[in-house]
Short mmCIF file of C-alpha atoms and ligand atoms in Angstrom, two decimals:
data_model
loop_
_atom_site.label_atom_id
_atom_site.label_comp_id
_atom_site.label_asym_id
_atom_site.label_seq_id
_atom_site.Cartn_x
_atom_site.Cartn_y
_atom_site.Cartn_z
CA UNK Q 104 0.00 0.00 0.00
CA UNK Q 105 1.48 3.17 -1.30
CA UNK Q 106 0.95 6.54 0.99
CA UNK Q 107 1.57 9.97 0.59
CA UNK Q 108 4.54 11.11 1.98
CA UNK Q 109 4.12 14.54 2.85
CA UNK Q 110 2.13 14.21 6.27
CA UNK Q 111 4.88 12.17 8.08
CA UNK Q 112 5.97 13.48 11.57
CA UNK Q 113 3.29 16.21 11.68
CA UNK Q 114 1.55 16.21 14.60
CA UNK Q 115 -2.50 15.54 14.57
CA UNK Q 116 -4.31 18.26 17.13
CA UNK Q 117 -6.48 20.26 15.37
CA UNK Q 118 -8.99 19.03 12.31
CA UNK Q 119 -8.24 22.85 11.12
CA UNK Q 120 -4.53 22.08 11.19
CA UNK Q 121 -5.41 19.85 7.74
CA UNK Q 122 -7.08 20.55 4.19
CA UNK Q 123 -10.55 19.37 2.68
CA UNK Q 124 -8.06 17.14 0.40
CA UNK Q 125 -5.80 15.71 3.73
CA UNK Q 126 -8.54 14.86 5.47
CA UNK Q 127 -10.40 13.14 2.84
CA UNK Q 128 -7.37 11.68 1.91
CA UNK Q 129 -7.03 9.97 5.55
CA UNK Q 130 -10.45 8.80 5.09
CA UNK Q 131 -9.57 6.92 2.16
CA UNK Q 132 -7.04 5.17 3.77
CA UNK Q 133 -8.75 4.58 6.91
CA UNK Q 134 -11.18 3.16 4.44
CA UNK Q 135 -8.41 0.63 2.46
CA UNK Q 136 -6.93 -0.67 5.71
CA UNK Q 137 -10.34 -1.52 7.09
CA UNK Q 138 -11.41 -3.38 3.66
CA UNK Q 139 -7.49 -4.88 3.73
CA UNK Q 140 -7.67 -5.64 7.25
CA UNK Q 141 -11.25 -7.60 7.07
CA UNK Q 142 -9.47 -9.58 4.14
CA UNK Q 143 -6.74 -10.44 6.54
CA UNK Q 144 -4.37 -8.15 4.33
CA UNK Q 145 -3.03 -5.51 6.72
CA UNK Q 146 0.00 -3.95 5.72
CA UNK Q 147 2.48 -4.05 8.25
CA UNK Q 148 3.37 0.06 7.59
CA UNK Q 149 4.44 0.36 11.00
CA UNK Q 150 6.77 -2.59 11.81
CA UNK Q 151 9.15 -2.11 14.46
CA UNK Q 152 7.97 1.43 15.46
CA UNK Q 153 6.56 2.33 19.05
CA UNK Q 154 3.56 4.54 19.99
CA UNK Q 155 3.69 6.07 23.43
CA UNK Q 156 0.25 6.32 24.84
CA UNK Q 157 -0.13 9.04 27.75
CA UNK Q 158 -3.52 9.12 29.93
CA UNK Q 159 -4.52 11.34 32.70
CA UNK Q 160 -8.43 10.62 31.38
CA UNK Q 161 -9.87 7.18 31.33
CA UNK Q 162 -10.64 5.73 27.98
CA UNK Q 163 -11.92 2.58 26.57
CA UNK Q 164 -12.19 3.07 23.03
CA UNK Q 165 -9.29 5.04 22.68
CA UNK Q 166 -6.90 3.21 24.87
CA UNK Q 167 -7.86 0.13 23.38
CA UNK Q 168 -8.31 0.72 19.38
CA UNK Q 169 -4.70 3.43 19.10
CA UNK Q 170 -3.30 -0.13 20.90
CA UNK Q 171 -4.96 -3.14 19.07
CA UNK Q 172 -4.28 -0.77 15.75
CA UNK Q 173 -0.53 0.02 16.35
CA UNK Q 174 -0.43 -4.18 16.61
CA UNK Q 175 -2.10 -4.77 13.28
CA UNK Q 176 0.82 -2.17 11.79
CA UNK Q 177 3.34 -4.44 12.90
CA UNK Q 178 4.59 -1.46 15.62
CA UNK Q 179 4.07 -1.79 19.63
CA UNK Q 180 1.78 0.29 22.15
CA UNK Q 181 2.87 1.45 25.49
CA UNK Q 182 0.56 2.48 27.41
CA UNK Q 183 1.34 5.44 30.01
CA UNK Q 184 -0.11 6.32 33.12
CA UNK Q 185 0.10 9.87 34.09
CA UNK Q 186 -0.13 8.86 37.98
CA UNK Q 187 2.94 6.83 37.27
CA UNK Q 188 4.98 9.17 35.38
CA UNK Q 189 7.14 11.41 36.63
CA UNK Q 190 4.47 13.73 34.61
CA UNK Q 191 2.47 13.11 37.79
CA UNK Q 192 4.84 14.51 40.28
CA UNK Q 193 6.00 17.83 38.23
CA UNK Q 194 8.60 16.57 35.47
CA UNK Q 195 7.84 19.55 32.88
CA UNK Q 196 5.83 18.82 29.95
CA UNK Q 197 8.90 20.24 28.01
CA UNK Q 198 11.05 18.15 29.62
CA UNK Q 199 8.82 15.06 29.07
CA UNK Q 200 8.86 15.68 25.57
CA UNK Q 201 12.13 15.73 24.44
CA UNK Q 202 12.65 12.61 26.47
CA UNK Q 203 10.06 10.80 24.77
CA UNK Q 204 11.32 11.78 21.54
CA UNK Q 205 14.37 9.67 21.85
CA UNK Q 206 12.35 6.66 22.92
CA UNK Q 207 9.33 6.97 20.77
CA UNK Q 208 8.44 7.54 17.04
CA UNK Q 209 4.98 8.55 18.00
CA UNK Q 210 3.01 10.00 21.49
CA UNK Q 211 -0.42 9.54 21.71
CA UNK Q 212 -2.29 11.81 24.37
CA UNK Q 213 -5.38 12.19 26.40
CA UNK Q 214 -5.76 15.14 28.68
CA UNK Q 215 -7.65 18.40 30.13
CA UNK Q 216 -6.02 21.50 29.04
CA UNK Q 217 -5.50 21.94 24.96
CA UNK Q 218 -2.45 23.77 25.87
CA UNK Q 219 -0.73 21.38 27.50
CA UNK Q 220 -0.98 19.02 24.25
CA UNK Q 221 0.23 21.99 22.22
CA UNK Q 222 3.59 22.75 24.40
CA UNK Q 223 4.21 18.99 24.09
CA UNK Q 224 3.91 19.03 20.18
CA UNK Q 225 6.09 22.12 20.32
CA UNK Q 226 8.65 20.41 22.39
CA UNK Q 227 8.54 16.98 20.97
CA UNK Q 228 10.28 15.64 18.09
CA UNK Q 229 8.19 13.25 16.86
CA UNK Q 230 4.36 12.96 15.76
CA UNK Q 231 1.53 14.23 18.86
CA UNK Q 232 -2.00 12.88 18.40
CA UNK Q 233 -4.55 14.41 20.54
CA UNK Q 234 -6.70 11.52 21.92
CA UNK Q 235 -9.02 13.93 23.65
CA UNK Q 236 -8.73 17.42 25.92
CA UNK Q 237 -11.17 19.73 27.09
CA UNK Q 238 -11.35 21.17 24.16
CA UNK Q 239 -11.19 19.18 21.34
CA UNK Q 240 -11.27 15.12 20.05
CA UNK Q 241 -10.28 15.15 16.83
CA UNK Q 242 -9.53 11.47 16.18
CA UNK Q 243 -13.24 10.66 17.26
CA UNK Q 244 -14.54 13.58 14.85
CA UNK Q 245 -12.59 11.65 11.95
CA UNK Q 246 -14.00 8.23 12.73
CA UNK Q 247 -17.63 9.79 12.62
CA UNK Q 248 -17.09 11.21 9.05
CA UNK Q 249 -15.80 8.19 8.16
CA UNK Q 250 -19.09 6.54 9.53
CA UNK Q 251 -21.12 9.25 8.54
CA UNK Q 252 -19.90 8.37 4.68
CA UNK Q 253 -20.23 4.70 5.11
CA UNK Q 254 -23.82 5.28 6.12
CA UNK Q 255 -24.56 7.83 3.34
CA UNK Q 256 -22.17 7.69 0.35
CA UNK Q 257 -21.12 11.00 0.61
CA UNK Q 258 -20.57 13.86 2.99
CA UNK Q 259 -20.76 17.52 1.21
CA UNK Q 260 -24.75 18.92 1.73
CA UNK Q 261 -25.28 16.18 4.66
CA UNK Q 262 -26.37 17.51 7.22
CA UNK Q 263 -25.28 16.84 10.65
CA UNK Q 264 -27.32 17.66 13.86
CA UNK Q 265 -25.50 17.69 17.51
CA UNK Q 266 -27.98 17.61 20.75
CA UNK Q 267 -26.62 19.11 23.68
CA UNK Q 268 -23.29 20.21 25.25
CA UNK Q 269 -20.75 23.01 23.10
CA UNK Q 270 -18.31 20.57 24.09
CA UNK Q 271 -14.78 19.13 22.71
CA UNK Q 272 -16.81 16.38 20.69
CA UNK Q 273 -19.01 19.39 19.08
CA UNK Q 274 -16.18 21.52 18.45
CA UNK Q 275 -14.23 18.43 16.50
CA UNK Q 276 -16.99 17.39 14.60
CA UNK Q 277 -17.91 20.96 13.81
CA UNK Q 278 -14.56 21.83 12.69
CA UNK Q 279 -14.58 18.35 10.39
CA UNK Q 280 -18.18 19.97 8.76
CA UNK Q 281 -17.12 22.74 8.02
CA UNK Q 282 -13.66 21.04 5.84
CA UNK Q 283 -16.51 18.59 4.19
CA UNK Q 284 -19.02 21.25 3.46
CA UNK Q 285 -21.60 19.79 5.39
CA UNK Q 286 -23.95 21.77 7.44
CA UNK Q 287 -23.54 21.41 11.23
CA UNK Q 288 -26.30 23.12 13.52
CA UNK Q 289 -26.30 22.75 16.96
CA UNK Q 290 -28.70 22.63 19.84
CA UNK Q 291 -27.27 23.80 23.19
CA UNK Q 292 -28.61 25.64 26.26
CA UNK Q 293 -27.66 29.54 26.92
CA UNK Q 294 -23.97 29.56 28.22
CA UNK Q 295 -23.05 26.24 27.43
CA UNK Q 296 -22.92 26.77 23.78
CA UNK Q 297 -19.55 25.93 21.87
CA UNK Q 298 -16.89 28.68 21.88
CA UNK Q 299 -16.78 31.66 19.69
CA UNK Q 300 -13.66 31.32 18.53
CA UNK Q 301 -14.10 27.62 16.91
CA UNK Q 302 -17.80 28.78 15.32
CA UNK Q 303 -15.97 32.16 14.11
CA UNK Q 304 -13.39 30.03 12.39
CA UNK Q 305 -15.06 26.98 11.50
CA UNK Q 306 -18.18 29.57 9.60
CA UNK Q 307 -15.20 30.98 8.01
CA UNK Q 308 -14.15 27.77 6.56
CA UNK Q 309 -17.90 26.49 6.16
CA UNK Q 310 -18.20 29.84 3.40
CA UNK Q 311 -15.92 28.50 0.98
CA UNK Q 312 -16.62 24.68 1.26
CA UNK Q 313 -20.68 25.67 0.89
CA UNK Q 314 -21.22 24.19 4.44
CA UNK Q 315 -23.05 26.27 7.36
CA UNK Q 316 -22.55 26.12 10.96
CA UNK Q 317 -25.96 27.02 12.73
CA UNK Q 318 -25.95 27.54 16.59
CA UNK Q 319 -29.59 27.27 18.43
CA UNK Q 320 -31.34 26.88 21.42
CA UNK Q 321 -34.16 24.17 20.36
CA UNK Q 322 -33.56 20.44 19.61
CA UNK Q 323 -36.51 20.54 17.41
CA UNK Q 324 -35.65 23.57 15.31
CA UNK Q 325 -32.03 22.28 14.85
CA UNK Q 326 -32.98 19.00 14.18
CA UNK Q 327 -35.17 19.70 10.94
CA UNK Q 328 -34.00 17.19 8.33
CA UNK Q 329 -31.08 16.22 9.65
CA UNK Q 330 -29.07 13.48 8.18
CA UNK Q 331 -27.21 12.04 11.16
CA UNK Q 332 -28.06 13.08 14.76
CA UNK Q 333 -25.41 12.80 17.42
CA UNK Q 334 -25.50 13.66 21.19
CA UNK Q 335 -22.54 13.30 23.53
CA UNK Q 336 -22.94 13.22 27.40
CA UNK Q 337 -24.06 16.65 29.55
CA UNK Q 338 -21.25 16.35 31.99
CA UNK Q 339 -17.70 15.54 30.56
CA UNK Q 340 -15.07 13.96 32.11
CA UNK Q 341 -13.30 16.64 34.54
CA UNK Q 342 -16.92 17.94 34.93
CA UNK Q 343 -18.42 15.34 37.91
CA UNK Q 344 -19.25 17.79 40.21
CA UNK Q 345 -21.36 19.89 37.59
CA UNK Q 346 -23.52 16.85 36.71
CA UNK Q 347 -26.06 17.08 39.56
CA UNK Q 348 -26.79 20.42 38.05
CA UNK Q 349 -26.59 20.03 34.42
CA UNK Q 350 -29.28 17.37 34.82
CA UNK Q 351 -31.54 20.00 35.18
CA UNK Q 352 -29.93 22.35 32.27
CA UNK Q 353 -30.00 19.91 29.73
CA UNK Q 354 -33.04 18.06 30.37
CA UNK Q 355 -34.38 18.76 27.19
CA UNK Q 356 -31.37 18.32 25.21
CA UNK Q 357 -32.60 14.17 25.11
CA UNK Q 358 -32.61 12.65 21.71
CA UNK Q 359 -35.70 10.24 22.31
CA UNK Q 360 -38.00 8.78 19.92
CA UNK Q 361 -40.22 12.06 19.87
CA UNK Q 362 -37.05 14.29 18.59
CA UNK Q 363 -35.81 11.89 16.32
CA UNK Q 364 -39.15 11.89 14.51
CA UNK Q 365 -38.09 15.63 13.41
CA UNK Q 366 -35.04 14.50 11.17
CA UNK Q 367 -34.96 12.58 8.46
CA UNK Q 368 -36.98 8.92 8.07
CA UNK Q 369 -33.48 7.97 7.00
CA UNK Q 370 -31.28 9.43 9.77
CA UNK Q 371 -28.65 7.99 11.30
CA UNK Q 372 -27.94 8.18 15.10
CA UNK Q 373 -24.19 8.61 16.73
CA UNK Q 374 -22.97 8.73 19.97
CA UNK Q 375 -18.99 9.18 20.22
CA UNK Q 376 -19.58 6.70 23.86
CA UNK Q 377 -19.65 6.08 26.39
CA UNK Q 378 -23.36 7.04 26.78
CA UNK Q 379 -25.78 7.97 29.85
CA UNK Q 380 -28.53 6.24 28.92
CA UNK Q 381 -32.20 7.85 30.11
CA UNK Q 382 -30.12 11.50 29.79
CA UNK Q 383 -28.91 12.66 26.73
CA UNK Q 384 -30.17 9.59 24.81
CA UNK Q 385 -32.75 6.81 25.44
CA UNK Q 386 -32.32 3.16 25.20
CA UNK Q 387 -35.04 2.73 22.56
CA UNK Q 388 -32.87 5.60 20.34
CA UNK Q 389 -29.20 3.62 20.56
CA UNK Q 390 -30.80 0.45 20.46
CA UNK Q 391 -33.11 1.33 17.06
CA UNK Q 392 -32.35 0.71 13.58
CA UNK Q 393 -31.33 4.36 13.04
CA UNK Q 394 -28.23 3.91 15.63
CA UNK Q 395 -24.76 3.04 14.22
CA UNK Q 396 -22.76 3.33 17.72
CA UNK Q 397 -21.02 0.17 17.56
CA UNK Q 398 -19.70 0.74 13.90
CA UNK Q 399 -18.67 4.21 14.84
CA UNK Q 400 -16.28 2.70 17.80
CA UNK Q 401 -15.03 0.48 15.46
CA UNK Q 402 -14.05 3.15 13.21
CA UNK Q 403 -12.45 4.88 15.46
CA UNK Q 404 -10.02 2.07 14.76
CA UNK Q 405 -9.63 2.55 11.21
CA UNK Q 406 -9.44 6.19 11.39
CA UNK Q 407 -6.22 5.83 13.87
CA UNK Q 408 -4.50 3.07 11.82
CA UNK Q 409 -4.65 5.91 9.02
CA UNK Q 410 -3.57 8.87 11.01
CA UNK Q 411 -0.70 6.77 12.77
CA UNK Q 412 0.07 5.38 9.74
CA UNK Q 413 0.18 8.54 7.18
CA UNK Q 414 2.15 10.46 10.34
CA UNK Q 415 4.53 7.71 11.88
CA UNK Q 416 5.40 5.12 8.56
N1 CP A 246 -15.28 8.04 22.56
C1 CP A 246 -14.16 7.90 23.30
O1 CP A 246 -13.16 8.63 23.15
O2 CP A 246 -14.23 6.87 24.19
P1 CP A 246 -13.20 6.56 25.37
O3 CP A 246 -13.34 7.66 26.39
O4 CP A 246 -13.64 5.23 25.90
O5 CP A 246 -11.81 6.52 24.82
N1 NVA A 247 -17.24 14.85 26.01
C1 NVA A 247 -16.80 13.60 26.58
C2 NVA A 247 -16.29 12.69 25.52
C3 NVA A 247 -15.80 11.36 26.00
C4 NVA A 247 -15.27 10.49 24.91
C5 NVA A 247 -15.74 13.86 27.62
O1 NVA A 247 -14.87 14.71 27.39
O2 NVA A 247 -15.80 13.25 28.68
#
């Protein structure tokens, strides 16, 4: 399997950091080594290379699909505790990265502040994927667009609806939207919408790729013909002491039966997981027909094997 060369040892923390044409071009690939890979044909584009894997969240998809996928490339996963770092007792990020570096050929991270993961990249000498921080989750963003355009053949003029919290899954899968010309609108109670900055930018990039990024306050307004619905939880990690109270914030930011009736006939439903069940989405909604949950965890596979592999091989 040939790839393009010219996205090796850039870093991947920001879906605005790549082109319409990059980031279609990872789906692609993300698509080839998932066909290759069910046809027991994996290439082994990664063989004897190591991907550090740095936690301070928990994580079950992503722990477990950046590891299982750096095996199928023929490279090794190490998984790193933050608690047992020296991370965890004050080492400086900027000292932690240039160590790394000349153990690793790749760092995978997951933690709260954005900035942190951007004074590691800038310190590190080798490729930083964000695996998740406050603010943004781009790897999950790119598995849903691949999902989204497994579902529904293509992706420019879909349009994609997102229930509840302006949080770092909405500001991902904005930002991907906007590069795909799709049109995002969003539901989301006063002061908990998504930040200015990312809906400035992301309408900026929406105008030339004849997308739209729509911010509202009603599920059912937002929700008019939507193509694919997706909610994510009202309390994110880091966030456990707000939940009590944004129970009573977001109680109507539920995607139930009643809501979904308002999109499409053929909508699909995604969840990026793990889900509260009874809260932001009922039972009957990710266990129906419409819901493609599982297939959008497993992409999240695919999607890494493609980013680790265009970045690390
Ligand atoms: N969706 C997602 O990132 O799941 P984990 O928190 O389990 O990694
Ligand atoms: N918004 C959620 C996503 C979890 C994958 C969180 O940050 O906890």
């Amino acid at each position: 399997m040939e790839l393009r060369q010219d996205l090796k040892g850039k870093d991947f923390l920001n879906i605005m950091d790549f082109s319409t044409e990059d980031l279609t071009y990872m789906l692609n690939v993300a698509d080839e080594l998932k066909h290759l890979s069910k046809l027991g044909k994996c290439p082994k584009l990664l063989e004897g290379k190591t991907l550090g894997m740095l936690f301070q969240k928990s994580s079950t998809r992503t722990r477990v699909s950046f590891e299982t996928g750096i095996y199928r490339l023929g490279g090794i996963g190490l998984f790193l505790s933050a608690n047992d770092l020296q991370i965890g007792r004050g080492e400086p990020i900027k000292d932690t990265a240039r160590v790394l570096s000349r153990y690793l050929d790749g760092l995978m991270i997951r933690t709260y502040s954005h900035d942190e993961v951007l004074e590691l990249a800038h310190y590190a000498d080798m490729p930083i994927i964000n695996g998740l921080t406050d603010l943004l989750h781009p790897c999950q963003a790119l598995a849903d667009i691949q999902t989204a355009r497994q579902y529904k053949g293509t992706l420019s003029g879909l349009k994609l609806t997102f229930i509840g919290d302006g949080n770092n899954v909405a500001h991902s899968l904005m930002n991907i939207c906007a590069k795909m010309g799709m049109h995002f609108s969003i539901a989301c109670p006063k002061g908990h919408e998504p930040q200015e900055t990312i809906v400035k930018n992301a309408q900026e990039v929406a105008k030339r790729t004849n997308g739209s990024i729509t911010i509202l306050e009603e599920p059912k307004e937002a929700i008019q013909n939507a193509d694919v619905v997706y909610t994510d939880v009202w309390a994110s990690m880091g966030q456990e002491k707000e939940a009590e109270e944004r129970k009573k914030v977001f109680q109507k930011y539920h995607v139930d039966c009643e809501l979904m009736s308002y999109a499409k006939k053929d909508a699909i439903v995604m969840h990026c997981l793990p889900a509260k069940r009874g809260l932001e989405i009922t039972d009957e909604v990710i266990e129906s027909k419409q819901s493609v949950v599982f297939e959008e965890a497993e992409n999240r596979l695919w999607a890494q094997m493609a980013i680790m592999a265009l970045l690390m091989a």
